Coordinates of C-alpha atoms in Angstrom, one line a residue:
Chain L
X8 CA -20.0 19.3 13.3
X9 CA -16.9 17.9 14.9
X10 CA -13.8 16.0 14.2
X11 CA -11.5 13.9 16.1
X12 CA -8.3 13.4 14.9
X13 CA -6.9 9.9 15.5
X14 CA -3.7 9.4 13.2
X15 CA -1.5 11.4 11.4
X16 CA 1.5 10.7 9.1
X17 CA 3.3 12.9 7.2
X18 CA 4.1 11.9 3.2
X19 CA 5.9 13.2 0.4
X20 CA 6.0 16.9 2.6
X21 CA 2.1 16.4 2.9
X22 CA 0.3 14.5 5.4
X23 CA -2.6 11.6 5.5
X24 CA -4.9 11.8 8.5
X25 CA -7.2 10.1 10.2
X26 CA -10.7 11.4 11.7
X27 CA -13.7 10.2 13.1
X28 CA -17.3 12.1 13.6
X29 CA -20.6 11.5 14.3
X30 CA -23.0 11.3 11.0
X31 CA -26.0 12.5 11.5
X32 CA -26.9 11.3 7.8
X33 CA -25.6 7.7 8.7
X34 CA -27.2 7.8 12.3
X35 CA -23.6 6.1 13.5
X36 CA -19.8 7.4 14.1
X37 CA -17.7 7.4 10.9
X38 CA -14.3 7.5 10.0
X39 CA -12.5 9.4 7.0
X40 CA -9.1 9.7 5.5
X41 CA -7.6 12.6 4.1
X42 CA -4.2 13.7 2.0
X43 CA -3.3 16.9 2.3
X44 CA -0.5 17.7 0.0
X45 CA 1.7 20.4 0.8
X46 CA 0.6 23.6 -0.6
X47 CA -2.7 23.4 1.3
X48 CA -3.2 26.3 4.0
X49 CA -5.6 28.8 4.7
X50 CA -4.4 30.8 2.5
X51 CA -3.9 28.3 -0.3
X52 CA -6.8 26.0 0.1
X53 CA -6.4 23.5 -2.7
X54 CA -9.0 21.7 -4.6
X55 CA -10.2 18.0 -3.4
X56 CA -10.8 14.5 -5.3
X57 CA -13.0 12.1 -3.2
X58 CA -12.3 8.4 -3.8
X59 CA -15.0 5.6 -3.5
X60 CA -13.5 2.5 -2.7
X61 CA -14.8 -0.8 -3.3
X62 CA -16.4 -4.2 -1.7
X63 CA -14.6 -4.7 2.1
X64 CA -13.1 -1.5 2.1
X65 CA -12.5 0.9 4.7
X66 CA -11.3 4.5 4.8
X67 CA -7.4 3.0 4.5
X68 CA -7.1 0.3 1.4
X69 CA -6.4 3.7 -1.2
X70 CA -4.5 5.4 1.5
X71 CA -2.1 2.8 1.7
X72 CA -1.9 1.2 -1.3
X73 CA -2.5 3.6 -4.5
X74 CA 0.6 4.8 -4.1
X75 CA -1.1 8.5 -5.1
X76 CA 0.6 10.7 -2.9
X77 CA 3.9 11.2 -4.8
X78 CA 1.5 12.9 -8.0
X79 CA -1.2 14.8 -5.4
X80 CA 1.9 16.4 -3.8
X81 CA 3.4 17.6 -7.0
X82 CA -0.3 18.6 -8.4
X83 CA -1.7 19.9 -5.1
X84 CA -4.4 18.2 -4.4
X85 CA -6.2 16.9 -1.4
X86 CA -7.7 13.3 -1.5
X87 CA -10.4 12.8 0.8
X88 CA -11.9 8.8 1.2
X89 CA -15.2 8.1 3.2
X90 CA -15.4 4.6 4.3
X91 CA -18.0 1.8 2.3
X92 CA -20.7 1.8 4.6
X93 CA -21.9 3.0 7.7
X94 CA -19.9 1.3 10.8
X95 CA -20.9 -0.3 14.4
X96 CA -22.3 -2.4 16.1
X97 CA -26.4 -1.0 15.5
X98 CA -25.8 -0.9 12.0
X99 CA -27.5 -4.0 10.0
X100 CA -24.8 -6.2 8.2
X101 CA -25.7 -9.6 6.1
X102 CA -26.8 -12.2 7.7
X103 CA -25.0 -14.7 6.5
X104 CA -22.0 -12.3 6.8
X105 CA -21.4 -11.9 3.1
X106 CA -19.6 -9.4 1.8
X107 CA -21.5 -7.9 -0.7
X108 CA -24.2 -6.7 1.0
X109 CA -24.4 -4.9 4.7
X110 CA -21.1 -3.4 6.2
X111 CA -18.3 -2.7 3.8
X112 CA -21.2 -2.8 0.9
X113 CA -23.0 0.2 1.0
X114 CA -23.7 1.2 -2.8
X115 CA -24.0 4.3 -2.3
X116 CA -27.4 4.6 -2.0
X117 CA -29.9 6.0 0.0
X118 CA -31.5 2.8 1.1
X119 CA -35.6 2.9 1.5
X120 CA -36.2 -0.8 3.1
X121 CA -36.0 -2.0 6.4
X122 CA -33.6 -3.0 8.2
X123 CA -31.3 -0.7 5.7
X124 CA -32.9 2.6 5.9
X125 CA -31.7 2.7 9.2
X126 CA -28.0 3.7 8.0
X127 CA -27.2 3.0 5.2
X128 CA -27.6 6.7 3.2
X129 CA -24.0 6.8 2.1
X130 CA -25.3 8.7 -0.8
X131 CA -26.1 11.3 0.7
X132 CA -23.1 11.0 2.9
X133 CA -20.9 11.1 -0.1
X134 CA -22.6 14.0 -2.0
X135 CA -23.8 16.3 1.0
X136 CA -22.6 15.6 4.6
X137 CA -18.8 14.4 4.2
X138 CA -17.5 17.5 1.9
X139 CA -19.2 20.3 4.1
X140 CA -17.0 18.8 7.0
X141 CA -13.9 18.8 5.4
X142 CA -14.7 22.0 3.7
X143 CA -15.5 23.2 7.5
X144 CA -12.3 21.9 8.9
X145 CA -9.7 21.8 5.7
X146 CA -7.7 24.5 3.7
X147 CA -9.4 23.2 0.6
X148 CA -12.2 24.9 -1.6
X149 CA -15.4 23.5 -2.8
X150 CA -13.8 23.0 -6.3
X151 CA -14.1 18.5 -6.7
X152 CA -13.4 16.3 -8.8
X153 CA -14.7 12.3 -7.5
X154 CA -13.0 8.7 -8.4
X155 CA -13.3 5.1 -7.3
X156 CA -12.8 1.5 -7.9
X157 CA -15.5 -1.2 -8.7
X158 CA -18.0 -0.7 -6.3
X159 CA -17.1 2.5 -5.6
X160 CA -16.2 3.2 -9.4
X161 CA -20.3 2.9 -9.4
X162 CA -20.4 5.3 -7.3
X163 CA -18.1 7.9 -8.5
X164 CA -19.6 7.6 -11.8
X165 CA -23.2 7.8 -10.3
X166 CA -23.2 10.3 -8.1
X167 CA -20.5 12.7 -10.6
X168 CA -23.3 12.1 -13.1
X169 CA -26.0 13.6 -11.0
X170 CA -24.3 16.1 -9.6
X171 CA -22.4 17.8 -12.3
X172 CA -22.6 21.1 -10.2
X173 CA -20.8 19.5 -7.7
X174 CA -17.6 17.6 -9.3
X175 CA -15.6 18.5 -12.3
X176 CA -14.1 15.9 -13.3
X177 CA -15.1 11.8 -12.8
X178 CA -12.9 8.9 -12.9
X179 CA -13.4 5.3 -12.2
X180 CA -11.1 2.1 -12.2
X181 CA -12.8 -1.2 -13.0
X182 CA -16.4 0.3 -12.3
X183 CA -19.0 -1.7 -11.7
X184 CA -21.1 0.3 -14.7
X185 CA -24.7 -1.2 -14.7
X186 CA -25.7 -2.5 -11.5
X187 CA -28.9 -3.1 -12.1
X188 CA -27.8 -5.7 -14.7
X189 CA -25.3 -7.8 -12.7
X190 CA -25.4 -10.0 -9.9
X191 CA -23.7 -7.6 -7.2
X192 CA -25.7 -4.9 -8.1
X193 CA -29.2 -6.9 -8.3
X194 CA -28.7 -8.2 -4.8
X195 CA -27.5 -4.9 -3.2
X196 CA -30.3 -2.6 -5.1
X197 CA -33.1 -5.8 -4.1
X198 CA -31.9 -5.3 -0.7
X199 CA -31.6 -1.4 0.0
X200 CA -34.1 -0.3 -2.4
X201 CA -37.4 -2.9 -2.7
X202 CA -38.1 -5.0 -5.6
X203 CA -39.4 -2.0 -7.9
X204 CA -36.5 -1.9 -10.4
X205 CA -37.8 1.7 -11.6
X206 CA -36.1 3.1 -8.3
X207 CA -33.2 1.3 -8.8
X208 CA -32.2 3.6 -12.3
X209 CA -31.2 6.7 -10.4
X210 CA -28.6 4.4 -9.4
X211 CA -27.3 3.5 -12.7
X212 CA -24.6 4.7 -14.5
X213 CA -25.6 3.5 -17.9
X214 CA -29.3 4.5 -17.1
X215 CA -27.9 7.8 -16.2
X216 CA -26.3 8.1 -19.2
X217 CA -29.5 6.8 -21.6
X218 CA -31.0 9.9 -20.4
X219 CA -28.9 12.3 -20.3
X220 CA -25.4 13.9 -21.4
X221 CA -22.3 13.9 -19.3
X222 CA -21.8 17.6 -18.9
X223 CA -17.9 17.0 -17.1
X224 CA -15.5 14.7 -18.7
X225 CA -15.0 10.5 -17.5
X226 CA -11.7 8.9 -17.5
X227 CA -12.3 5.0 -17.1
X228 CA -9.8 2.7 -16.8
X229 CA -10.2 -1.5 -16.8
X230 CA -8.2 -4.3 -16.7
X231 CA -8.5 -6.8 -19.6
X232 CA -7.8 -9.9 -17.1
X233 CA -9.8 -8.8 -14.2
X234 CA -11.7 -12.1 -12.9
X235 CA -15.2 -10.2 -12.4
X236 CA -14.6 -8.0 -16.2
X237 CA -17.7 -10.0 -17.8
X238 CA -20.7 -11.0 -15.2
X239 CA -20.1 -7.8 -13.0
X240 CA -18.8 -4.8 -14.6
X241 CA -19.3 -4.5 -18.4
X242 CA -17.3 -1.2 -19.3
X243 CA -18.1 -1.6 -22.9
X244 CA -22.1 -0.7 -21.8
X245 CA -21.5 2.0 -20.0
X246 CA -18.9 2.9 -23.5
X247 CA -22.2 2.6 -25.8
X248 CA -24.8 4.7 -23.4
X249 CA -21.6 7.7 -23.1
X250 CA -21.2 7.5 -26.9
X251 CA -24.8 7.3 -27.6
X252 CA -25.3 10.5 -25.4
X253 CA -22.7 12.3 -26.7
X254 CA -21.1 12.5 -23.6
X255 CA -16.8 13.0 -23.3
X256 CA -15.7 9.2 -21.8
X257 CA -12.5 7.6 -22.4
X258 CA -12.2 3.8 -21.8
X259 CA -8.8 2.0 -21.8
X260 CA -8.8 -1.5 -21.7
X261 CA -5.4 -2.5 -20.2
X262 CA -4.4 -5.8 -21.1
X263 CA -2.9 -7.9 -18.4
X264 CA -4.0 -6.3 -15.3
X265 CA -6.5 -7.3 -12.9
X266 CA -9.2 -6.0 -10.4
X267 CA -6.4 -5.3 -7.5
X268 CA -4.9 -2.0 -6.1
X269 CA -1.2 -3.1 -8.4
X270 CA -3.8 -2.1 -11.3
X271 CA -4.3 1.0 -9.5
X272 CA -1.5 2.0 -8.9
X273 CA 0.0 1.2 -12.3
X274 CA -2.7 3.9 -13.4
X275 CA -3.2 6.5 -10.6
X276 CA -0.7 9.1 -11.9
X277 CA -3.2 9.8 -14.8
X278 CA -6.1 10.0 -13.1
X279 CA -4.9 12.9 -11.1
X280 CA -3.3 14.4 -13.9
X281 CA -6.6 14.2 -15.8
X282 CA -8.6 15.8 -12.8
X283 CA -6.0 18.4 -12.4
X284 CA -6.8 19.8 -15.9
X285 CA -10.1 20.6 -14.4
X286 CA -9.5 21.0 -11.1
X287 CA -7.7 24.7 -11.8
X288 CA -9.6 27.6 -10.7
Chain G
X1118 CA 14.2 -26.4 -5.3
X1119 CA 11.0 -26.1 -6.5
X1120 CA 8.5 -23.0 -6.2
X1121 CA 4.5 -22.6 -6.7
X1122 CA 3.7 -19.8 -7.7
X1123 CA 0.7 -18.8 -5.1
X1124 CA -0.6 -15.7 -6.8
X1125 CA 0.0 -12.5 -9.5
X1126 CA -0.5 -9.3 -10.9
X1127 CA 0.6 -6.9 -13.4
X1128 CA 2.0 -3.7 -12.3
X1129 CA 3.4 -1.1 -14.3
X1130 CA 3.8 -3.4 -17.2
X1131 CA 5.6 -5.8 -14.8
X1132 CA 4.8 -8.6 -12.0
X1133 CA 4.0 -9.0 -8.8
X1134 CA 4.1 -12.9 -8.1
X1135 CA 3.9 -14.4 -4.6
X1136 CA 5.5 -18.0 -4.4
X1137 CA 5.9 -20.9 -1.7
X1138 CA 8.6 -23.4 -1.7
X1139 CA 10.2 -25.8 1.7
X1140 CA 13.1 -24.0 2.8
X1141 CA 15.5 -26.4 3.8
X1142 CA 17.7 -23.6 6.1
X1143 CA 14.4 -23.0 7.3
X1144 CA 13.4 -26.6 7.4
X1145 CA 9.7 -25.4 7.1
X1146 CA 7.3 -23.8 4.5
X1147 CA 8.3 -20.5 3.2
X1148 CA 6.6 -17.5 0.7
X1149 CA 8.1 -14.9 -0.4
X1150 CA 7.1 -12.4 -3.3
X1151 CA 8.9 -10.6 -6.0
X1152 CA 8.4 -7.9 -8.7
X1153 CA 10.1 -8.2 -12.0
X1154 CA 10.5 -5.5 -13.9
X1155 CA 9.3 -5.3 -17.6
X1156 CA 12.7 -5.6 -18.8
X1157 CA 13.2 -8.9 -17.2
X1158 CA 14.0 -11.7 -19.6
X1159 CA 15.8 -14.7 -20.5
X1160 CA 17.9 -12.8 -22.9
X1161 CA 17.9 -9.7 -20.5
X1162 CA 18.4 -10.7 -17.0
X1163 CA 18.4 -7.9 -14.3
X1164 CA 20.0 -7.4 -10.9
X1165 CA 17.8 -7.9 -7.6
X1166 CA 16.9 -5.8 -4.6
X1167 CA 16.2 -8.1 -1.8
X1168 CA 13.9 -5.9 0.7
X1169 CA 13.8 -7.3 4.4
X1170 CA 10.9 -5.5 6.1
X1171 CA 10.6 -5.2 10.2
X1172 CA 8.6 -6.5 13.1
X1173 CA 5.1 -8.7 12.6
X1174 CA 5.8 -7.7 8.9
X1175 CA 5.7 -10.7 6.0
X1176 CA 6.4 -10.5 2.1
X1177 CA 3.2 -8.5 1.8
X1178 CA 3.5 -5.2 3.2
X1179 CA 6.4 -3.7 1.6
X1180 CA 5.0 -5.3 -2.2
X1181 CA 1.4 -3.6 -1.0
X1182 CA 2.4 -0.3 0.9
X1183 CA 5.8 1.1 -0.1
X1184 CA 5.4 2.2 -3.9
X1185 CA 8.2 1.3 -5.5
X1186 CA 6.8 -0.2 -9.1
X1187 CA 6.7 2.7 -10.6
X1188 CA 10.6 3.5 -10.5
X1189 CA 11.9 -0.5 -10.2
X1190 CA 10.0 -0.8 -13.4
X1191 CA 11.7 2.4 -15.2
X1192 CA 14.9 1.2 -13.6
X1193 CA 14.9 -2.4 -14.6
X1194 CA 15.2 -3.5 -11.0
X1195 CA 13.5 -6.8 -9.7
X1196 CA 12.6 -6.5 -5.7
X1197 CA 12.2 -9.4 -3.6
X1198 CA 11.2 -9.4 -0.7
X1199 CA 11.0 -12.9 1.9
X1200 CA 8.8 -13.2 5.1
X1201 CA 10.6 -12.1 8.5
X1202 CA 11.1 -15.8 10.1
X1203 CA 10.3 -18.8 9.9
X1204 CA 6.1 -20.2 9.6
X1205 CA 3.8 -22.6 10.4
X1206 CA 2.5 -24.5 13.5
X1207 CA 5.8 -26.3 14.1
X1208 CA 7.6 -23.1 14.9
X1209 CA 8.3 -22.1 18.2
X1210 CA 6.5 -18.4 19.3
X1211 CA 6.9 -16.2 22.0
X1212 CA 5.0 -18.1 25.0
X1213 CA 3.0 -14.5 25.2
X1214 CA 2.6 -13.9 21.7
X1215 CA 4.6 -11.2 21.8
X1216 CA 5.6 -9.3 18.6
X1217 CA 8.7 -9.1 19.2
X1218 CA 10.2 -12.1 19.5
X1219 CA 9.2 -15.2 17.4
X1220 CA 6.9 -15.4 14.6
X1221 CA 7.7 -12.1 12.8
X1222 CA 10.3 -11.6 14.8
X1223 CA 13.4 -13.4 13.3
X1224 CA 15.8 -10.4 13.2
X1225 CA 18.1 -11.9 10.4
X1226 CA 20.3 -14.0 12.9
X1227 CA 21.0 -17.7 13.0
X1228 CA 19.3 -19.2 16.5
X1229 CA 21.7 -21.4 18.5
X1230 CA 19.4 -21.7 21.2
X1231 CA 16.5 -23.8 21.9
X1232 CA 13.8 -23.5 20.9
X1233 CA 14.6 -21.4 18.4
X1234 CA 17.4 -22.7 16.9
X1235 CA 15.0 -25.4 15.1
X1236 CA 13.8 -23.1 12.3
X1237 CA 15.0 -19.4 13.1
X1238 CA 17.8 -19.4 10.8
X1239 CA 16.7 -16.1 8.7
X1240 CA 20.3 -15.1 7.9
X1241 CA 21.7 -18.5 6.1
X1242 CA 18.2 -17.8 4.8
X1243 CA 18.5 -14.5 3.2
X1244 CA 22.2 -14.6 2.2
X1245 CA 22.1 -17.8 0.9
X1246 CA 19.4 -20.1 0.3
X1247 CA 16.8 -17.6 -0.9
X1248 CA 19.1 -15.9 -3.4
X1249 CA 20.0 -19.2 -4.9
X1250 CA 16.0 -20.0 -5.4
X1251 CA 15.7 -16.6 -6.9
X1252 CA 18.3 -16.5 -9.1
X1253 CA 17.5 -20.1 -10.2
X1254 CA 14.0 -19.6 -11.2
X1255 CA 13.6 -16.1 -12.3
X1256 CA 15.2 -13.9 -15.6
X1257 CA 17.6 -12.2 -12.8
X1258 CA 21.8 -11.8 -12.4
X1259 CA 23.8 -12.4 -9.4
X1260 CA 24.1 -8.5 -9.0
X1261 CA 22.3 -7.4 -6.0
X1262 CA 21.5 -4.8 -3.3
X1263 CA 19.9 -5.1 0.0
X1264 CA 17.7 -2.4 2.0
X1265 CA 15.2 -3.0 4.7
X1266 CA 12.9 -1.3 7.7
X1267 CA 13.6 -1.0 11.4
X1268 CA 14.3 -4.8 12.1
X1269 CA 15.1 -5.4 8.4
X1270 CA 17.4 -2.3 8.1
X1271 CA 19.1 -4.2 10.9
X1272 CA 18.9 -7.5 8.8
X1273 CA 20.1 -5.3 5.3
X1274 CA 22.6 -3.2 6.9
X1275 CA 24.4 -6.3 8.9
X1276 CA 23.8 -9.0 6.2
X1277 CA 25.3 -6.2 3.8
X1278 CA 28.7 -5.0 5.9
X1279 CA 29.2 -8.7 6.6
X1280 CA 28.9 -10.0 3.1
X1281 CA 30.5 -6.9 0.7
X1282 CA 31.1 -9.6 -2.2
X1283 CA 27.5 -10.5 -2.6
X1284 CA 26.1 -6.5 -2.4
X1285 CA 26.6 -3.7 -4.5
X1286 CA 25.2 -1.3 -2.3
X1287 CA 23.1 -1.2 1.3
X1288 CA 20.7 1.2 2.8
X1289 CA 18.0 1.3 5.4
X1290 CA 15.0 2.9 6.9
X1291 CA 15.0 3.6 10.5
X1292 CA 17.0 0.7 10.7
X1293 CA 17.6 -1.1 14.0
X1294 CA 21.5 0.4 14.3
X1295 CA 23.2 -1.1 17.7
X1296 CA 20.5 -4.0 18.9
X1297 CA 23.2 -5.4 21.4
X1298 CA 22.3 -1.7 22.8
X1299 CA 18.0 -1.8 22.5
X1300 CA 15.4 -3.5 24.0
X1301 CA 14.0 -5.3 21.2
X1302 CA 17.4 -6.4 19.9
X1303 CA 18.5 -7.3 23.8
X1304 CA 15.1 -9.1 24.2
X1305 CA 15.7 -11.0 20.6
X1306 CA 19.1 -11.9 20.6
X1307 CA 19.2 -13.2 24.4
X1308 CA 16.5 -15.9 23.2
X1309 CA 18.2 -16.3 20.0
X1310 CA 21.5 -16.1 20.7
X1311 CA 21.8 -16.9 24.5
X1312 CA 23.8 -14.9 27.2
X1313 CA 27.2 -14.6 25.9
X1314 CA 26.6 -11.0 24.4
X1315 CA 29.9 -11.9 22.1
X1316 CA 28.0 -13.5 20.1
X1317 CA 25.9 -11.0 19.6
X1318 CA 28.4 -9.0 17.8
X1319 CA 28.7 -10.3 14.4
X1320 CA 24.9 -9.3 14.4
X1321 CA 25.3 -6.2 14.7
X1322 CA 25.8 -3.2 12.6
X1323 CA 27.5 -0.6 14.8
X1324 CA 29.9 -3.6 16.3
X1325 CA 30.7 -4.2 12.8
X1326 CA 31.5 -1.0 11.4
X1327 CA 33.8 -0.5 14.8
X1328 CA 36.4 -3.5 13.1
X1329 CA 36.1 -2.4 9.4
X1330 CA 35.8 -0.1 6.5
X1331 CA 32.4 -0.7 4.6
X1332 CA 33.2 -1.6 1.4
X1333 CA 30.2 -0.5 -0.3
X1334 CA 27.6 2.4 -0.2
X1335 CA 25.2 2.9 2.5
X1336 CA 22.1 5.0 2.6
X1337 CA 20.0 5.6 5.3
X1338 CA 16.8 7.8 5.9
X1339 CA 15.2 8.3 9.4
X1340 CA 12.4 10.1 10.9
X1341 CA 13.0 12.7 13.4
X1342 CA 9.6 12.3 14.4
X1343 CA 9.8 8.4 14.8
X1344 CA 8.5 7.2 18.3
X1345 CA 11.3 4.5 18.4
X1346 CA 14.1 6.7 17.0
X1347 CA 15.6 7.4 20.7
X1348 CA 15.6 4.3 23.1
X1349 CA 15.1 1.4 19.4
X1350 CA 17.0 3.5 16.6
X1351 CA 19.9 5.7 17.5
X1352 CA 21.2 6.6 13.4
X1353 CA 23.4 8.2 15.7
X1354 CA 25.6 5.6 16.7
X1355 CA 26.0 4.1 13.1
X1356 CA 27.0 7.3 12.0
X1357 CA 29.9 7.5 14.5
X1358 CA 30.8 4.2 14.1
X1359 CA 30.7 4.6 10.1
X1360 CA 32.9 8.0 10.0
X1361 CA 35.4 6.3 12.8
X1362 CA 36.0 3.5 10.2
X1363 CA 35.9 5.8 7.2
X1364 CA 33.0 4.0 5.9
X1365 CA 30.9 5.6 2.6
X1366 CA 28.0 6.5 5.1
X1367 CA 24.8 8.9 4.3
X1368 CA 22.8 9.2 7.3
X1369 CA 19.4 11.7 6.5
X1370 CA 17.6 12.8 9.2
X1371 CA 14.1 13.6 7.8
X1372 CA 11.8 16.1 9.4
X1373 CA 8.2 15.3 10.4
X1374 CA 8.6 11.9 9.3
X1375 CA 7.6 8.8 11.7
X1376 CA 8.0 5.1 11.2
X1377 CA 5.4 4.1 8.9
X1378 CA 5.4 3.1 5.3
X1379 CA 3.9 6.8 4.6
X1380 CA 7.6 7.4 5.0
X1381 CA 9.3 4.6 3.4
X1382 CA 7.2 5.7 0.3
X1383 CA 7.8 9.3 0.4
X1384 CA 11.7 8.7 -0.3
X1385 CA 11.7 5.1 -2.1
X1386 CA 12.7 6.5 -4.9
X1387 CA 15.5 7.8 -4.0
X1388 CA 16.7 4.4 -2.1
X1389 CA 16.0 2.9 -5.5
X1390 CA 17.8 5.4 -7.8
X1391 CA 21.0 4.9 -4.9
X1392 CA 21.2 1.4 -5.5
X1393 CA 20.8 1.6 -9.7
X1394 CA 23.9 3.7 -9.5
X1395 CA 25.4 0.5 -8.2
X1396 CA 23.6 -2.3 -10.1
X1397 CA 24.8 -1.5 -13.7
X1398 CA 27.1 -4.0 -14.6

C-alpha cells in the first residue's frame, strides 16, 4: 500500500499533511489528512483519534477549522481524517446533485445496492483499510480513540460501538443518532442499503445501543440552537438507549450554539482531553 | 449607517456575526464580520482588533481558519475583520483575473488612478469609515489594535505607523514589508497609484519607518520556510529600517513555518496576548 504526499504544513511544532492512495476497499483514489503533533517518531509513536466529518466534507473542513492542533500538540496525539465518501469521476453521485446522498454523503456504510456497491464501502474504509495505512507509514500505535460531527458523529458513534476492540474512547458533536428514524438517514440507508430496514440497524447508533452495552466511554456534545437538533439528530434518543443499557455517555446540551465548526471549536479541547484519559498506554 | 446582520454563531460563549452595509468610501456593498467577546456589553464595552487578511482573502478566512476565539474570548478582545477591496459587478478587476490585482487585491491604498480609483479606497476604508460603523453599532471602545497577513500585514503595519493615535499596538504575519520593492506591491501600486513611485511611499512600511520613530509596539512573526519570504517578504528590511529609527520592533523568524493559516494559528495567541498588554485602558 502506498502514499503520496501532496501537502505539508507545519503547526504548533507538529505538522498536518496531505496524502493520496489508491483504495482497494473504495475501488477509487483517496485522500487523507493527518496531524502529527510533535512528540511522534519512531521511537515515540503516539496514539491516533480518527475524525468523521459530516455532509459536503472533505479530508480539510476539521483540519482547518477545529482549531485542535494547539491541544493534540500539548496532549500528543495524531488526528487522522478520511474524506466523506469515495471520490472521482466513476464513482456514482445523486442525480439530482443533492447533497445528502452520493459524493460527500457516504454514511459510512458498506453499501449492498447498485449503483452504490460499487464504492461506496467507507465503512470498511474507516474501520479496516485507512488505519493499517497510517499505521504502515506513521510513528503512531494501534492504540484509537474515533470522533465526528453529524453525519460523521453517526459514524464515530457507529462504528466505535462495534468495534470496541478497536477504539478506546468515542466522541461525537451534533451526531446524527438514529438514522434510521430521520429523513437524512432514511434516504441515505433506502439508497445504499435496499428497502429492508432490518439491515439498516447495524447502522444505528440507538439500535446498537438497545442491544448492547457500550463497553468504552461516549462524550457527546450538541448545540441547543442547531437548526437540524429536532427532525435530524435527536441526542436525547440515543441518551435513553445509553442509559437504558447501562452504558457510560455524557450528553451536554449547549445552549446557544449551532451545527457549525465555531461550535466545534468552542468544544474540541475537551474532547481530546477526554480521549487522552484513555488514550495512555 | 446602517448594517444587516447576514449571519451568526456562538463561539466560546461569544459571537461570530457577519454583516453587510453600503460603504460610502467604498461607494459599493461591503461585509465584514466580527467576534465579540463574552464580556462585551453596553455597560462593558471592549477594545477592537481590526484583522486585515492578504491576497484573494475576504472577512471569512481569518474568522474560519486562524483560531483566535478561544484567547479573544478569555481576553475580552472583539476582532473584526473587513473584506480586502471593494465588491460587486461594478468594480473594476484585473482584465486577466489575476489575483493580485483587483478584486481581493486592494492592498490598503487609496486608488488615484482609473479605473480603480472608483471604488478601491480600502485605506479611508479601514482607518476611517469602518471603525466608525463598528464602534457605532457594537458594545466596543475607541481603543484598538491592528494586525494582518502578507498583504494585510502590509495594510496593518502601514495603516498602524501612519496613524499612532488611533492604535495601541501593531503586528503582522509575513507581512508584505517594502512593496515599492516586490512584485506584487510594484504590480499593485503602479495600477493603483500610477508611475510616480513617490507616491508610493506613504504606503509603505519600510519608507515609513526610514522618516520616523514608531510610536507604538510592533510584532511580527515569519516563516523561514515561506515560499514568498525572499523576492515578496524581506522581514529583513523592516527590521533595519525599524532599529535605524529606533522603533519598538520584534521581528521572529519561525523555523519550519510557511505561509498558511497553519502558521498564523500556531502563534495567534501570542499576537493576541501582545496586543492585550496594550488595550487595557
Amino acid at each position: 500500500m502506498t502514499i503520496e504526499n501532496i501537502s505539508q504544513a507545519k503547526v504548533f511544532s507538529g505538522w498536518h499533511k496531505q496524502y493520496q492512495h489508491h483504495s482497494d476497499v473504495l475501488n477509487c483514489q483517496m485522500c487523507f489528512a493527518i496531524f502529527l503533533p510533535p512528540q511522534a517518531s519512531d521511537t515515540n509513536p503516539v496514539p491516533v483519534l480518527y475524525w468523521l466529518s459530516g455532509l459536503t466534507c472533505s479530508d480539510e473542513n476539521f483540519m482547518q477549522k477545529a482549531a485542535a492542533f494547539r491541544i493534540a500538540a500539548k496532549l500528543g496525539i495524531a488526528i487522522v481524517a478520511p474524506d466523506t465518501s469515495p471520490r472521482g469521476d466513476a464513482v456514482a453521485d445523486a442525480a439530482d446533485g443533492a447533497y445528502d446522498l452520493g459524493l460527500g454523503a457516504g454514511f459510512y456504510v458498506n453499501a449492498t445496492q447498485a449503483p452504490w456497491n460499487k464504492h461506496y464501502h467507507m465503512y470498511s474504509y474507516v474501520v479496516d483499510e485507512l488505519p493499517k495505512l497510517v499505521e504502515q507509514h506513521f510513528p503512531v500505535t494501534q492504540v484509537r480513540s474515533i470522533s465526528g460531527h453529524s453525519m460523521g458523529g453517526h459514524g464515530a458513534l457507529m462504528i466505535g460501538l462495534r468495534n470496541s476492540d478497536k477504539y478506546r474512547s468515542i466522541s461525537a458533536f451534533s451526531p446524527i443518532t438514529h438514522p434510521i428514524n430521520c429523513p437524512w438517514g432514511q434516504k441515505a440507508f433506502s439508497h445504499y442499503l435496499g428497502n429492508d430496514s432490518q439491515a439498516w440497524k447495524e447502522y444505528d447508533s440507538v439500535e446498537l445501543l438497545k442491544s448492547r452495552q457500550a463497553s468504552v466511554p461516549i462524550l457527546v456534545d450538541q448545540g441547543e440552537d442547531d437548526s437540524f437538533l429536532q427532525q435530524q439528530l435527536k441526542p436525547e434518543l440515543l441518551l435513553a438507549a445509553a442509559e437504558a443499557s447501562q452504558s457510560n455517555i455524557k450528553l451536554r446540551m449547549q445552549p446557544g450554539y449551532d451545527h457549525s465548526y465555531f461550535f466545534i471549536q468552542s468544544f474540541i479541547d475537551d474532547h481530546l482531553r477526554f480521549h487522552a484519559n484513555y488514550l495512555k498506554d
